[in-house]
CSV table of C-alpha atoms in Angstrom, one decimal:
chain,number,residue,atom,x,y,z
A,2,UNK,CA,-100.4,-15.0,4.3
A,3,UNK,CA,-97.7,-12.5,3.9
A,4,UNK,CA,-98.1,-9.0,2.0
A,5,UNK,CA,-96.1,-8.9,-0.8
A,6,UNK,CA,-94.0,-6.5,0.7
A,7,UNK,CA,-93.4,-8.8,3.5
A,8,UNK,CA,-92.8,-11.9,1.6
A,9,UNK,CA,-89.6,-9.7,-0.4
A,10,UNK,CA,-88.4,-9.0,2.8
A,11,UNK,CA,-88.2,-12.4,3.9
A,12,UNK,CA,-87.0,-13.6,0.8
A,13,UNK,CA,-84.1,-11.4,0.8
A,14,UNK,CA,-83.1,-12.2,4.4
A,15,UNK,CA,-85.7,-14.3,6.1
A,16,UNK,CA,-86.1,-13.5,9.8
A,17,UNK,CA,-88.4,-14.0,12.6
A,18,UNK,CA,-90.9,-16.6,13.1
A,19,UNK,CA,-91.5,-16.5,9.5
A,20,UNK,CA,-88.4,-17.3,8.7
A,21,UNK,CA,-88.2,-21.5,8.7
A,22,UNK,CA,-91.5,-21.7,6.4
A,23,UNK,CA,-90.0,-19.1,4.2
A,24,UNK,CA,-87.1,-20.9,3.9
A,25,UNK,CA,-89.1,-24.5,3.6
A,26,UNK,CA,-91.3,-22.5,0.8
A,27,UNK,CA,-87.6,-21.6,-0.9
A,28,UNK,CA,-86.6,-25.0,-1.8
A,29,UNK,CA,-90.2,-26.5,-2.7
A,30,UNK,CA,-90.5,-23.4,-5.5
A,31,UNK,CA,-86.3,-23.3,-6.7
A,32,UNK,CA,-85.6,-26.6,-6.3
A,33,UNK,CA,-85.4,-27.9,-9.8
A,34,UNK,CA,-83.8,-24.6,-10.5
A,35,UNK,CA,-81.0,-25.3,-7.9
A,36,UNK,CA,-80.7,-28.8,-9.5
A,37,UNK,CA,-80.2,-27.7,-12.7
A,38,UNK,CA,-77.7,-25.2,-11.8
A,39,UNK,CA,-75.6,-27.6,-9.9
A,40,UNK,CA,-75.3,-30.2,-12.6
A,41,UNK,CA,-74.3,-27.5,-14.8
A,42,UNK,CA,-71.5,-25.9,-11.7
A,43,UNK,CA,-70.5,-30.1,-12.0
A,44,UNK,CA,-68.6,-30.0,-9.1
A,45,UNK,CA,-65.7,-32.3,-9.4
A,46,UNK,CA,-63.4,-34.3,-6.6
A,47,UNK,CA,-61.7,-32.9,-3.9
A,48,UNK,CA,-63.1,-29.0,-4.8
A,49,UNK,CA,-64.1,-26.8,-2.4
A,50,UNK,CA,-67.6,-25.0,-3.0
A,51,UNK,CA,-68.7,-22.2,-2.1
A,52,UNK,CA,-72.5,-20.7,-2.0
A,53,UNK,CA,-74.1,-17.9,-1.7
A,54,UNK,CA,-77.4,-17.5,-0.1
A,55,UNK,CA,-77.6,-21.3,1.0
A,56,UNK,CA,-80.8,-20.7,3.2
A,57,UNK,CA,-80.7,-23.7,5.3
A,58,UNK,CA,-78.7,-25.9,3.3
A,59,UNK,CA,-80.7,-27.8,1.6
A,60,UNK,CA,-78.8,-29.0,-1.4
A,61,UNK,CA,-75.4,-28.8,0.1
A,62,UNK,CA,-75.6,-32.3,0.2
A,63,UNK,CA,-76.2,-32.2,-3.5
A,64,UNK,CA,-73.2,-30.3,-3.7
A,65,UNK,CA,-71.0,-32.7,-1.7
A,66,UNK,CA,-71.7,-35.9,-4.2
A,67,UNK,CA,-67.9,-35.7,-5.6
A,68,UNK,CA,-65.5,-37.5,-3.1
A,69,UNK,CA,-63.4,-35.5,-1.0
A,70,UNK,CA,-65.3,-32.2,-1.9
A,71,UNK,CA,-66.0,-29.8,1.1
A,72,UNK,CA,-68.5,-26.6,1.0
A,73,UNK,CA,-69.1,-23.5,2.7
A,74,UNK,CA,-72.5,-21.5,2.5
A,75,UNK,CA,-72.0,-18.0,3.1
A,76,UNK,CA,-75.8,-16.4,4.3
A,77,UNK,CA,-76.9,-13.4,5.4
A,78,UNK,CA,-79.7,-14.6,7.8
A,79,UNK,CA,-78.5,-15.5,11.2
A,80,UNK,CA,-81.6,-18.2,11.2
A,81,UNK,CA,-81.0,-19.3,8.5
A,82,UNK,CA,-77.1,-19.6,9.7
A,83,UNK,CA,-79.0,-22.0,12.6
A,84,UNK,CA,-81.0,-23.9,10.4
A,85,UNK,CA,-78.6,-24.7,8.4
A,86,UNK,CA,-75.7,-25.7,10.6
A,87,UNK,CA,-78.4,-28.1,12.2
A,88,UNK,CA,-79.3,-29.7,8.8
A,89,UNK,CA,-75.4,-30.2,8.3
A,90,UNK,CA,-75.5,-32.0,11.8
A,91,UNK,CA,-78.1,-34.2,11.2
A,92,UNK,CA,-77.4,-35.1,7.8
A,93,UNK,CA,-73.4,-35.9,9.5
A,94,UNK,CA,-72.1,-33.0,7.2
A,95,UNK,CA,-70.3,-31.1,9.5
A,96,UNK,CA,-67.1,-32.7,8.8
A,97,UNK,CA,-67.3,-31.4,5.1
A,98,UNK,CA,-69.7,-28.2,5.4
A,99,UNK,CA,-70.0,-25.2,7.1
A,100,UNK,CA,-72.4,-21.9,7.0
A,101,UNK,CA,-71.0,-18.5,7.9
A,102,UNK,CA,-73.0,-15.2,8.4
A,103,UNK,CA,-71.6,-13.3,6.2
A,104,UNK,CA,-72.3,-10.9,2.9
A,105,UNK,CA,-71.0,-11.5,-0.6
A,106,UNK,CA,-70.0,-8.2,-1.0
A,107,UNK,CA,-67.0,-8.7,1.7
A,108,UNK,CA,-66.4,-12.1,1.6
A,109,UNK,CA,-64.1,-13.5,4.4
A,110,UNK,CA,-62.4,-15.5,2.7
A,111,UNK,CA,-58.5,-15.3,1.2
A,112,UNK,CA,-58.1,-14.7,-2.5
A,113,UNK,CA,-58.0,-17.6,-5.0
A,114,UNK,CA,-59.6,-20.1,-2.5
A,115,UNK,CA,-62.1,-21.3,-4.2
A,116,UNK,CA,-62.8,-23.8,-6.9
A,117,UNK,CA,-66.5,-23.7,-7.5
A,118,UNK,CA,-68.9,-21.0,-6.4
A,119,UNK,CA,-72.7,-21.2,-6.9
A,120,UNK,CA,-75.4,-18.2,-6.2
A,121,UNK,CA,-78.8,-19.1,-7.1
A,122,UNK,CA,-81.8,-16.2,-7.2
A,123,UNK,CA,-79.5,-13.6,-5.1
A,124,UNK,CA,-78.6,-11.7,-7.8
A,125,UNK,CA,-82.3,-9.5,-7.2
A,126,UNK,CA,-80.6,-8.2,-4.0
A,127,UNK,CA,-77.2,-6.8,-5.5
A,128,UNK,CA,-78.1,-3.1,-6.8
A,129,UNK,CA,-74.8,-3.3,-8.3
A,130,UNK,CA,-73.6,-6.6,-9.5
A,131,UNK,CA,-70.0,-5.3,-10.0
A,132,UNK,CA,-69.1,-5.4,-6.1
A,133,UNK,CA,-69.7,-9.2,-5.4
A,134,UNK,CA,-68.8,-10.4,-8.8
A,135,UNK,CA,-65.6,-8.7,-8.1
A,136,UNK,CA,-65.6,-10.6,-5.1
A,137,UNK,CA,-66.2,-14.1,-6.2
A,138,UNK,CA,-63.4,-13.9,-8.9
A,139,UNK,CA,-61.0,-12.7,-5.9
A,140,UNK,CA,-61.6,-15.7,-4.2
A,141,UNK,CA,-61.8,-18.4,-7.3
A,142,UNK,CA,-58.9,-19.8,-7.9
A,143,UNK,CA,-57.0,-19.6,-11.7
A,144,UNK,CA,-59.8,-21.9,-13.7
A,145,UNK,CA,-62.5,-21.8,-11.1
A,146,UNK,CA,-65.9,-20.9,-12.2
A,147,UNK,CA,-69.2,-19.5,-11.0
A,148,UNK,CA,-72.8,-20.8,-11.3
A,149,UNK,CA,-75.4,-17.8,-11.3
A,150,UNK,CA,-78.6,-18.3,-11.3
A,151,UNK,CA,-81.5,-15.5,-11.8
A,152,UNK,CA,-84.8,-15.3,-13.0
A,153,UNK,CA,-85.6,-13.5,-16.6
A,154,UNK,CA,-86.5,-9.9,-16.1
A,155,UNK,CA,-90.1,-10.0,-17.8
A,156,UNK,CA,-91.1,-13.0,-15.7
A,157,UNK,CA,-89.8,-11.7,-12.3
A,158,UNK,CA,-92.4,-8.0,-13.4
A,159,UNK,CA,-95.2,-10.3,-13.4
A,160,UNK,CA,-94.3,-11.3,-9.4
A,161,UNK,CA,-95.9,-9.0,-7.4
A,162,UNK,CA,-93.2,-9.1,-4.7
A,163,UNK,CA,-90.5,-8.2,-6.8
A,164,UNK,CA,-91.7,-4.6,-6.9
A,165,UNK,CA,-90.3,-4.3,-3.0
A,166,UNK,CA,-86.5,-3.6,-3.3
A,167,UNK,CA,-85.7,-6.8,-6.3
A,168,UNK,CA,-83.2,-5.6,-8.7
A,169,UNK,CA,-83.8,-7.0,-11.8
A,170,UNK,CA,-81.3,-7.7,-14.1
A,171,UNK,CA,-81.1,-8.6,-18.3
A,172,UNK,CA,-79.1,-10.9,-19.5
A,173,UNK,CA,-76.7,-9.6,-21.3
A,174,UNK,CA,-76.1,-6.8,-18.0
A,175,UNK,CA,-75.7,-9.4,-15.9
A,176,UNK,CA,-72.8,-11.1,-18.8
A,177,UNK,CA,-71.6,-7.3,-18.7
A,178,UNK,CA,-70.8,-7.7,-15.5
A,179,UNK,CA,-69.1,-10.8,-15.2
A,180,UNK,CA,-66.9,-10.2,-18.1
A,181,UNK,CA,-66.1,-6.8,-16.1
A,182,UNK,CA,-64.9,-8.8,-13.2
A,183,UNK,CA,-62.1,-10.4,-14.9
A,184,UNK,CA,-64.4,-13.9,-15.3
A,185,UNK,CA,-65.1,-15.6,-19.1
A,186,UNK,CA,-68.5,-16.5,-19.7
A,187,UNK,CA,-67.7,-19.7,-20.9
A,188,UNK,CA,-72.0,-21.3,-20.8
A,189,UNK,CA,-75.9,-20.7,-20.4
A,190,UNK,CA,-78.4,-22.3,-20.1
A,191,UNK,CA,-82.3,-21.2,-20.1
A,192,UNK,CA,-84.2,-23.3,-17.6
A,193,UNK,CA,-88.1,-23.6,-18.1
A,194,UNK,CA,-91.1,-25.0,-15.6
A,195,UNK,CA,-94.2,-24.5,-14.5
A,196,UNK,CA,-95.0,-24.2,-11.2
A,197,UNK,CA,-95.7,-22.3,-7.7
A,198,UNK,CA,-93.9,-19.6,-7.2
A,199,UNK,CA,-92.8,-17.9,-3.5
A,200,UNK,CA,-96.1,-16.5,-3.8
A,201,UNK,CA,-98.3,-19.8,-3.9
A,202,UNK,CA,-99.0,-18.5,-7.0
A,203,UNK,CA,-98.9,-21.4,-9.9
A,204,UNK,CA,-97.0,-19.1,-13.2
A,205,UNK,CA,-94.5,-20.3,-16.0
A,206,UNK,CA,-90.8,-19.5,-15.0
A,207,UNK,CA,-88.4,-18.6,-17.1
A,208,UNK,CA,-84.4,-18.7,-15.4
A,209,UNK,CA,-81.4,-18.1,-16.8
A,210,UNK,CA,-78.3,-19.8,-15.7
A,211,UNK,CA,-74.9,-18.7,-16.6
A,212,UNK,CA,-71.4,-20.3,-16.1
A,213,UNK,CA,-68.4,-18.5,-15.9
A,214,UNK,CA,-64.5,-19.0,-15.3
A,215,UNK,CA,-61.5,-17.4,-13.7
């Protein structure tokens, strides 16, 4: 059992032989989170995706539903980089998707390239979200939009972890931000569940997902 310490370190960039269960612990606790912000992203044929934080891959595939879509995860865990790459392979991805090391807040990637972007419960490790916001608008292209995904301030206190290096965001900050980067807010939605949290612990989660465009 990790300290909580230890589990925000792993959640921000897993690494070491903790690292695969983190990641595995990741997808059981966000996935209906990741779900519900990829039906709202509603990626559309022939787009190319882009996410931030993709862990191993998990819902890349979700991602990759429209025909003739492609995706790129951009991740700053070089296991997770691995892990993912071999998901990709075995799911016979690799043709459509790729995962990059790499950090949102110098993305390598050529302005307006982008159609969709998606970054699920990242937002905790940007101190200042005006830096890679200004960054995924670069590379949308004109009418592209962004996905983020984050959990509500007062719920994310009650997790013990997130008192080891989470930045928590409200709501209307984090629309502050985006409006600052040149992008229109243009939906949200509140998403609601009970469950485990990265902690094992089972709490009432309260996310916020917001949808912007170029």
């Amino acid at each position: 059992m990790l300290s909580d310490e230890s589990l925000a370190a792993q959640l921000r960039r897993p690494h070491g032989d903790h690292a695969l269960p983190v990641a595995e612990s990741m997808n059981r606790s966000n996935g209906a989170l990741n779900h519900a912000a990829i039906a709202l992203l509603a990626v559309a044929a022939n787009e190319q995706v882009l996410e931030i934080g993709p862990g191993n891959a998990a819902f890349a595939g979700e991602l990759l539903r429209a025909p003739g879509s492609r995706y790129l995860g951009v991740e700053v865990s070089a296991e997770m980089v691995t892990a993912a790459r071999d998901r990709l392979g075995a799911a016979g991805l690799e043709g459509r998707a790729s995962v990059a090391f790499g950090d949102v807040h110098a993305l390598e990637l050529d302005d307006a390239c982008i159609d969709a972007a998606l970054a699920v419960n990242t937002l905790y490790f940007w101190e200042d979200p005006a830096v890679p916001l200004a960054e995924l608008a670069r590379v949308l292209r004109p009418g592209g939009r962004l996905c983020v995904a984050f959990g509500d301030a007062a719920f994310m206190r009650t997790l013990p972890f997130t008192a080891y290096g989470f930045h928590l965001h409200a709501l209307a900050e984090v629309e502050r931000a985006l409006r600052s980067s040149g992008l229109r807010v243009c939906g949200w939605r509140s998403h609601r569940e009970q469950g485990a949290s990265n902690d094992g612990r089972v709490v009432d989660k309260h996310f916020h997902l917001l949808l912007a465009r170029r």
